[in-house]
Amino acid sequence: MNKTILVAGGDLRQVHLANLFAQSNTVYAIGFNEYIEFDQKVQLVTRPESVRTRPDYLILPVSACTDGGYLSTPLWDYRLRLAALLDGMERPSLVFGGILDSEAEKVISLRGLSYINYLQREELAVLNAVPTAEGALQIMMEELPTTIYGQKCLMTGFGRISKVLTKYLTALGASLTIAARKYSDLAWARIYGAQAVRIPEMQRGIEEYTAVINTVPALIFSEEILSKLKKGCLVIDLASKPGGVDFETANRLGLKAIWALSLPGKTAPITSGEIVYDTICNILQERGEV
């Protein structure tokens, strides 16, 4: 593959992704400060007009545009609207990215561009569960005054992240209980080596847990539940917005509650960048463009 690619905005995941694509493509990057260390093959620009060749692909970050049509540029001192980016250069044939707000969706649609949300790919979701689970382990090791070994832990939900985290926690010797709604999830949780209860029944013995982890993006840990946790219990919410923990109440009750969003980009940006890179390559291969 020898294409022209523009990587626009994002964190260190996008930096590594740009470096990977630059090994066999012409790659431009915009939305990054000069001191960010790119591969020497990556051409860093500050204006879309500086992209001298029509890009075949525009690659936006995981949280592509979530602020009124502005690109996510945490590694840049400036702001750039997606509309200004697209109107300042020749239009790409294909746009990849993650989460778009309504304004950004409108920008893409009005310009007749094809947009592929790589976050909807199952292989990315599965592989991203690994750095998320490892990030949760890191939080537990840093925040708990005990070892994980021998501690009673509760985790709500049994999706991709929970499956990986169950494997890690049981291997470290935690006494883990999974709370889920589906009987099939409870059965799989037992096969993975955890105890299992239905969510409506998880209050029984809840005061014994040293740590509770939520992966369900719906309010699970209300004041009724949080008030029964023992003092010093660590509460980690891995769920996407709106989350599953009443943090205001948790803070008022003196609980250590952490909403751990975007862990892959924070704890393992290189691995996470490789996952996005591989996913985009898979998509291009399916489209016959590789």
Short mmCIF file of C-alpha atoms in Angstrom, two decimals:
data_model
loop_
_atom_site.label_atom_id
_atom_site.label_comp_id
_atom_site.label_asym_id
_atom_site.label_seq_id
_atom_site.Cartn_x
_atom_site.Cartn_y
_atom_site.Cartn_z
CA MET A 1 0.00 0.00 0.00
CA ASN A 2 1.37 3.39 -1.00
CA LYS A 3 -1.26 5.95 -0.11
CA THR A 4 -1.35 9.53 1.15
CA ILE A 5 -2.74 9.66 4.68
CA LEU A 6 -3.53 12.58 6.97
CA VAL A 7 -3.63 11.83 10.70
CA ALA A 8 -5.52 14.64 12.43
CA GLY A 9 -5.52 15.20 16.19
CA GLY A 10 -5.61 12.75 19.04
CA ASP A 11 -3.24 11.50 21.70
CA LEU A 12 -0.19 9.22 21.66
CA ARG A 13 -2.25 6.47 20.05
CA GLN A 14 -2.54 8.60 16.93
CA VAL A 15 1.17 9.42 17.03
CA HIS A 16 2.10 5.74 17.00
CA LEU A 17 -0.52 5.00 14.35
CA ALA A 18 0.98 7.70 12.12
CA ASN A 19 4.44 6.23 12.60
CA LEU A 20 3.20 2.78 11.59
CA PHE A 21 1.47 4.01 8.44
CA ALA A 22 4.54 6.08 7.50
CA GLN A 23 6.61 2.94 6.93
CA SER A 24 4.91 2.34 3.57
CA ASN A 25 2.84 5.47 2.90
CA THR A 26 3.10 9.25 2.65
CA VAL A 27 1.82 10.47 6.00
CA TYR A 28 0.97 13.98 7.17
CA ALA A 29 0.00 14.86 10.74
CA ILE A 30 -1.88 17.91 11.98
CA GLY A 31 -2.99 18.86 15.48
CA PHE A 32 0.25 18.15 17.34
CA ASN A 33 2.91 20.34 18.94
CA GLU A 34 6.37 20.42 17.37
CA TYR A 35 8.00 18.60 20.28
CA ILE A 36 5.85 15.49 19.81
CA GLU A 37 8.20 12.75 18.61
CA PHE A 38 7.04 11.40 15.27
CA ASP A 39 8.96 9.12 12.97
CA GLN A 40 11.11 11.23 10.62
CA LYS A 41 8.97 10.02 7.71
CA VAL A 42 5.87 11.74 9.14
CA GLN A 43 5.38 15.29 7.84
CA LEU A 44 4.01 17.51 10.61
CA VAL A 45 1.93 20.46 9.38
CA THR A 46 0.07 23.25 11.16
CA ARG A 47 -2.43 24.12 8.42
CA PRO A 48 -4.50 21.87 6.17
CA GLU A 49 -3.33 23.89 3.15
CA SER A 50 0.16 22.48 3.78
CA VAL A 51 -0.96 18.99 2.80
CA ARG A 52 0.41 19.09 -0.74
CA THR A 53 -1.28 15.94 -2.04
CA ARG A 54 -4.93 14.94 -1.91
CA PRO A 55 -5.12 12.45 0.98
CA ASP A 56 -6.58 9.06 0.22
CA TYR A 57 -7.52 8.65 3.87
CA LEU A 58 -8.15 11.03 6.75
CA ILE A 59 -7.76 9.35 10.14
CA LEU A 60 -9.40 11.00 13.14
CA PRO A 61 -8.86 9.98 16.79
CA VAL A 62 -10.98 7.72 18.99
CA SER A 63 -12.80 10.70 20.51
CA ALA A 64 -12.75 12.43 17.16
CA CYS A 65 -15.05 15.42 17.67
CA THR A 66 -17.02 15.82 20.88
CA ASP A 67 -16.89 19.59 21.37
CA GLY A 68 -19.10 21.39 18.88
CA GLY A 69 -17.36 20.13 15.77
CA TYR A 70 -13.83 20.77 17.04
CA LEU A 71 -11.19 18.09 16.60
CA SER A 72 -9.80 16.48 19.73
CA THR A 73 -6.25 17.87 19.94
CA PRO A 74 -4.89 17.22 23.47
CA LEU A 75 -1.29 17.34 22.19
CA TRP A 76 -1.66 20.74 20.49
CA ASP A 77 -1.91 24.28 21.83
CA TYR A 78 -4.49 25.29 19.25
CA ARG A 79 -7.99 24.30 18.16
CA LEU A 80 -9.24 23.24 14.75
CA ARG A 81 -12.76 22.69 13.49
CA LEU A 82 -13.36 19.60 11.39
CA ALA A 83 -15.08 21.81 8.81
CA ALA A 84 -12.03 24.07 8.53
CA LEU A 85 -9.78 21.04 8.14
CA LEU A 86 -11.86 19.54 5.34
CA ASP A 87 -12.40 22.85 3.54
CA GLY A 88 -8.71 23.75 3.71
CA MET A 89 -7.49 20.81 1.62
CA GLU A 90 -8.55 18.50 -1.19
CA ARG A 91 -11.23 16.14 0.06
CA PRO A 92 -10.09 12.67 1.16
CA SER A 93 -11.74 9.64 -0.42
CA LEU A 94 -12.40 8.05 2.97
CA VAL A 95 -12.54 9.25 6.59
CA PHE A 96 -11.84 6.99 9.56
CA GLY A 97 -12.52 7.91 13.16
CA GLY A 98 -14.33 7.24 16.38
CA ILE A 99 -16.91 9.28 18.26
CA LEU A 100 -18.46 12.27 16.46
CA ASP A 101 -20.83 14.83 17.89
CA SER A 102 -23.88 15.93 15.90
CA GLU A 103 -22.07 18.97 14.48
CA ALA A 104 -19.22 16.84 13.13
CA GLU A 105 -21.66 14.29 11.69
CA LYS A 106 -23.36 17.13 9.83
CA VAL A 107 -20.00 18.36 8.51
CA ILE A 108 -19.19 14.90 7.13
CA SER A 109 -22.65 14.42 5.64
CA LEU A 110 -22.88 17.83 3.94
CA ARG A 111 -19.59 17.21 2.15
CA GLY A 112 -20.68 13.79 0.91
CA LEU A 113 -17.78 11.98 2.56
CA SER A 114 -17.71 8.30 3.49
CA TYR A 115 -17.12 7.87 7.22
CA ILE A 116 -16.09 4.61 8.88
CA ASN A 117 -16.28 4.40 12.67
CA TYR A 118 -13.56 1.92 13.60
CA LEU A 119 -14.90 1.73 17.17
CA GLN A 120 -17.76 -0.36 15.82
CA ARG A 121 -15.37 -3.15 14.82
CA GLU A 122 -15.52 -6.20 17.06
CA GLU A 123 -11.80 -6.99 16.80
CA LEU A 124 -10.94 -3.52 18.11
CA ALA A 125 -13.40 -3.80 21.00
CA VAL A 126 -12.05 -7.22 21.99
CA LEU A 127 -8.38 -6.22 21.85
CA ASN A 128 -9.03 -2.89 23.59
CA ALA A 129 -10.40 -4.85 26.54
CA VAL A 130 -6.85 -5.92 27.39
CA PRO A 131 -5.31 -2.45 28.06
CA THR A 132 -8.55 -1.44 29.78
CA ALA A 133 -8.36 -4.41 32.13
CA GLU A 134 -4.65 -3.86 32.77
CA GLY A 135 -5.36 -0.20 33.49
CA ALA A 136 -8.00 -1.21 36.03
CA LEU A 137 -5.47 -3.51 37.69
CA GLN A 138 -2.99 -0.64 37.85
CA ILE A 139 -5.57 1.55 39.60
CA MET A 140 -6.31 -1.19 42.12
CA MET A 141 -2.62 -1.73 42.88
CA GLU A 142 -2.05 2.01 43.34
CA GLU A 143 -5.17 2.79 45.36
CA LEU A 144 -5.64 -0.25 47.58
CA PRO A 145 -3.55 -0.47 50.77
CA THR A 146 -3.61 -4.26 50.40
CA THR A 147 -2.60 -6.88 47.90
CA ILE A 148 -5.22 -7.99 45.41
CA TYR A 149 -4.57 -11.53 46.58
CA GLY A 150 -7.15 -12.61 49.13
CA GLN A 151 -9.43 -9.60 48.68
CA LYS A 152 -13.16 -9.86 48.02
CA CYS A 153 -14.07 -7.98 44.86
CA LEU A 154 -17.36 -7.37 43.05
CA MET A 155 -17.66 -6.66 39.33
CA THR A 156 -20.91 -5.74 37.57
CA GLY A 157 -21.45 -6.82 33.98
CA PHE A 158 -19.76 -9.60 32.05
CA GLY A 159 -18.82 -8.20 28.67
CA ARG A 160 -15.44 -8.13 26.95
CA ILE A 161 -13.63 -6.10 29.61
CA SER A 162 -15.08 -8.10 32.48
CA LYS A 163 -14.02 -11.38 30.90
CA VAL A 164 -10.40 -10.23 30.60
CA LEU A 165 -10.38 -8.66 34.07
CA THR A 166 -11.90 -11.80 35.59
CA LYS A 167 -9.00 -13.80 34.18
CA TYR A 168 -6.48 -11.38 35.71
CA LEU A 169 -8.12 -10.99 39.12
CA THR A 170 -8.67 -14.70 39.69
CA ALA A 171 -5.08 -15.39 38.60
CA LEU A 172 -3.90 -12.92 41.26
CA GLY A 173 -5.89 -14.71 43.94
CA ALA A 174 -8.83 -12.35 44.38
CA SER A 175 -12.15 -13.75 45.53
CA LEU A 176 -14.28 -12.36 42.70
CA THR A 177 -18.04 -12.17 42.38
CA ILE A 178 -19.67 -11.23 39.07
CA ALA A 179 -23.09 -9.56 39.13
CA ALA A 180 -24.98 -9.72 35.84
CA ARG A 181 -28.52 -9.90 34.52
CA LYS A 182 -28.28 -12.67 31.94
CA TYR A 183 -28.20 -16.25 33.17
CA SER A 184 -25.80 -17.08 30.34
CA ASP A 185 -23.36 -14.45 31.66
CA LEU A 186 -23.60 -15.92 35.15
CA ALA A 187 -22.84 -19.36 33.75
CA TRP A 188 -19.80 -18.08 31.87
CA ALA A 189 -18.61 -16.18 34.96
CA ARG A 190 -18.56 -19.45 36.91
CA ILE A 191 -16.63 -21.16 34.12
CA TYR A 192 -14.09 -18.30 34.29
CA GLY A 193 -13.57 -19.08 37.98
CA ALA A 194 -15.70 -16.41 39.65
CA GLN A 195 -18.75 -16.58 41.83
CA ALA A 196 -21.90 -15.23 40.22
CA VAL A 197 -25.09 -13.48 41.34
CA ARG A 198 -27.85 -11.59 39.58
CA ILE A 199 -27.59 -7.80 39.90
CA PRO A 200 -30.79 -7.48 42.00
CA GLU A 201 -29.24 -9.89 44.52
CA MET A 202 -25.75 -8.38 44.73
CA GLN A 203 -26.52 -6.37 47.88
CA ARG A 204 -26.28 -9.52 49.94
CA GLY A 205 -22.87 -9.33 51.63
CA ILE A 206 -21.89 -6.20 49.71
CA GLU A 207 -20.33 -4.71 52.86
CA GLU A 208 -17.55 -7.33 52.66
CA TYR A 209 -16.01 -6.15 49.38
CA THR A 210 -12.66 -4.35 49.29
CA ALA A 211 -13.19 -3.17 45.72
CA VAL A 212 -16.13 -2.94 43.33
CA ILE A 213 -15.79 -2.48 39.58
CA ASN A 214 -18.60 -1.42 37.28
CA THR A 215 -18.67 -2.02 33.53
CA VAL A 216 -22.37 -1.33 32.91
CA PRO A 217 -23.21 2.09 31.35
CA ALA A 218 -26.35 2.54 33.45
CA LEU A 219 -26.79 3.63 37.06
CA ILE A 220 -26.06 0.55 39.17
CA PHE A 221 -24.35 2.06 42.20
CA SER A 222 -26.97 4.42 43.57
CA GLU A 223 -27.01 5.85 47.08
CA GLU A 224 -28.88 2.77 48.27
CA ILE A 225 -26.00 0.53 47.16
CA LEU A 226 -23.10 2.86 47.91
CA SER A 227 -24.24 3.47 51.49
CA LYS A 228 -23.82 -0.23 52.22
CA LEU A 229 -20.19 -0.45 51.11
CA LYS A 230 -17.62 -0.55 53.86
CA LYS A 231 -15.42 2.43 54.59
CA GLY A 232 -12.34 2.43 52.40
CA CYS A 233 -13.94 0.39 49.63
CA LEU A 234 -12.48 1.29 46.23
CA VAL A 235 -15.08 1.96 43.51
CA ILE A 236 -13.89 1.89 39.89
CA ASP A 237 -16.24 2.72 37.04
CA LEU A 238 -15.02 1.47 33.65
CA ALA A 239 -18.31 2.17 31.88
CA SER A 240 -18.66 4.75 29.15
CA LYS A 241 -20.95 7.73 29.65
CA PRO A 242 -23.30 8.05 31.48
CA GLY A 243 -21.43 5.57 33.70
CA GLY A 244 -22.89 3.44 36.43
CA VAL A 245 -21.87 5.19 39.67
CA ASP A 246 -23.41 8.14 41.51
CA PHE A 247 -20.08 9.89 42.08
CA GLU A 248 -21.52 12.83 43.99
CA THR A 249 -22.99 10.46 46.56
CA ALA A 250 -19.84 8.33 46.61
CA ASN A 251 -17.73 11.38 47.44
CA ARG A 252 -20.18 12.49 50.10
CA LEU A 253 -19.98 9.06 51.70
CA GLY A 254 -16.19 9.24 51.75
CA LEU A 255 -15.66 6.45 49.23
CA LYS A 256 -12.70 6.42 46.87
CA ALA A 257 -14.55 6.46 43.53
CA ILE A 258 -12.74 6.69 40.19
CA TRP A 259 -14.32 7.03 36.76
CA ALA A 260 -11.60 5.46 34.65
CA LEU A 261 -12.43 6.53 31.09
CA SER A 262 -10.16 6.05 28.05
CA LEU A 263 -7.75 3.72 29.83
CA PRO A 264 -6.22 2.25 26.64
CA GLY A 265 -4.88 5.64 25.57
CA LYS A 266 -3.58 6.44 29.05
CA THR A 267 -2.00 3.15 30.10
CA ALA A 268 -0.88 1.59 26.82
CA PRO A 269 -0.91 4.13 23.97
CA ILE A 270 1.50 2.19 21.77
CA THR A 271 -0.47 -1.04 22.01
CA SER A 272 -3.72 0.87 21.57
CA GLY A 273 -2.35 2.67 18.52
CA GLU A 274 -1.37 -0.68 17.02
CA ILE A 275 -4.90 -1.96 17.61
CA VAL A 276 -6.42 0.98 15.72
CA TYR A 277 -3.81 0.60 12.96
CA ASP A 278 -4.51 -3.12 12.55
CA THR A 279 -8.26 -2.47 12.53
CA ILE A 280 -8.01 0.14 9.77
CA CYS A 281 -5.78 -2.21 7.76
CA ASN A 282 -8.41 -4.94 8.17
CA ILE A 283 -11.09 -2.58 6.85
CA LEU A 284 -8.97 -1.56 3.87
CA GLN A 285 -8.22 -5.19 3.08
CA GLU A 286 -11.92 -6.01 3.15
CA ARG A 287 -12.54 -3.12 0.75
CA GLY A 288 -9.83 -4.40 -1.58
CA GLU A 289 -7.66 -1.31 -1.11
CA VAL A 290 -4.57 -3.11 0.20
#
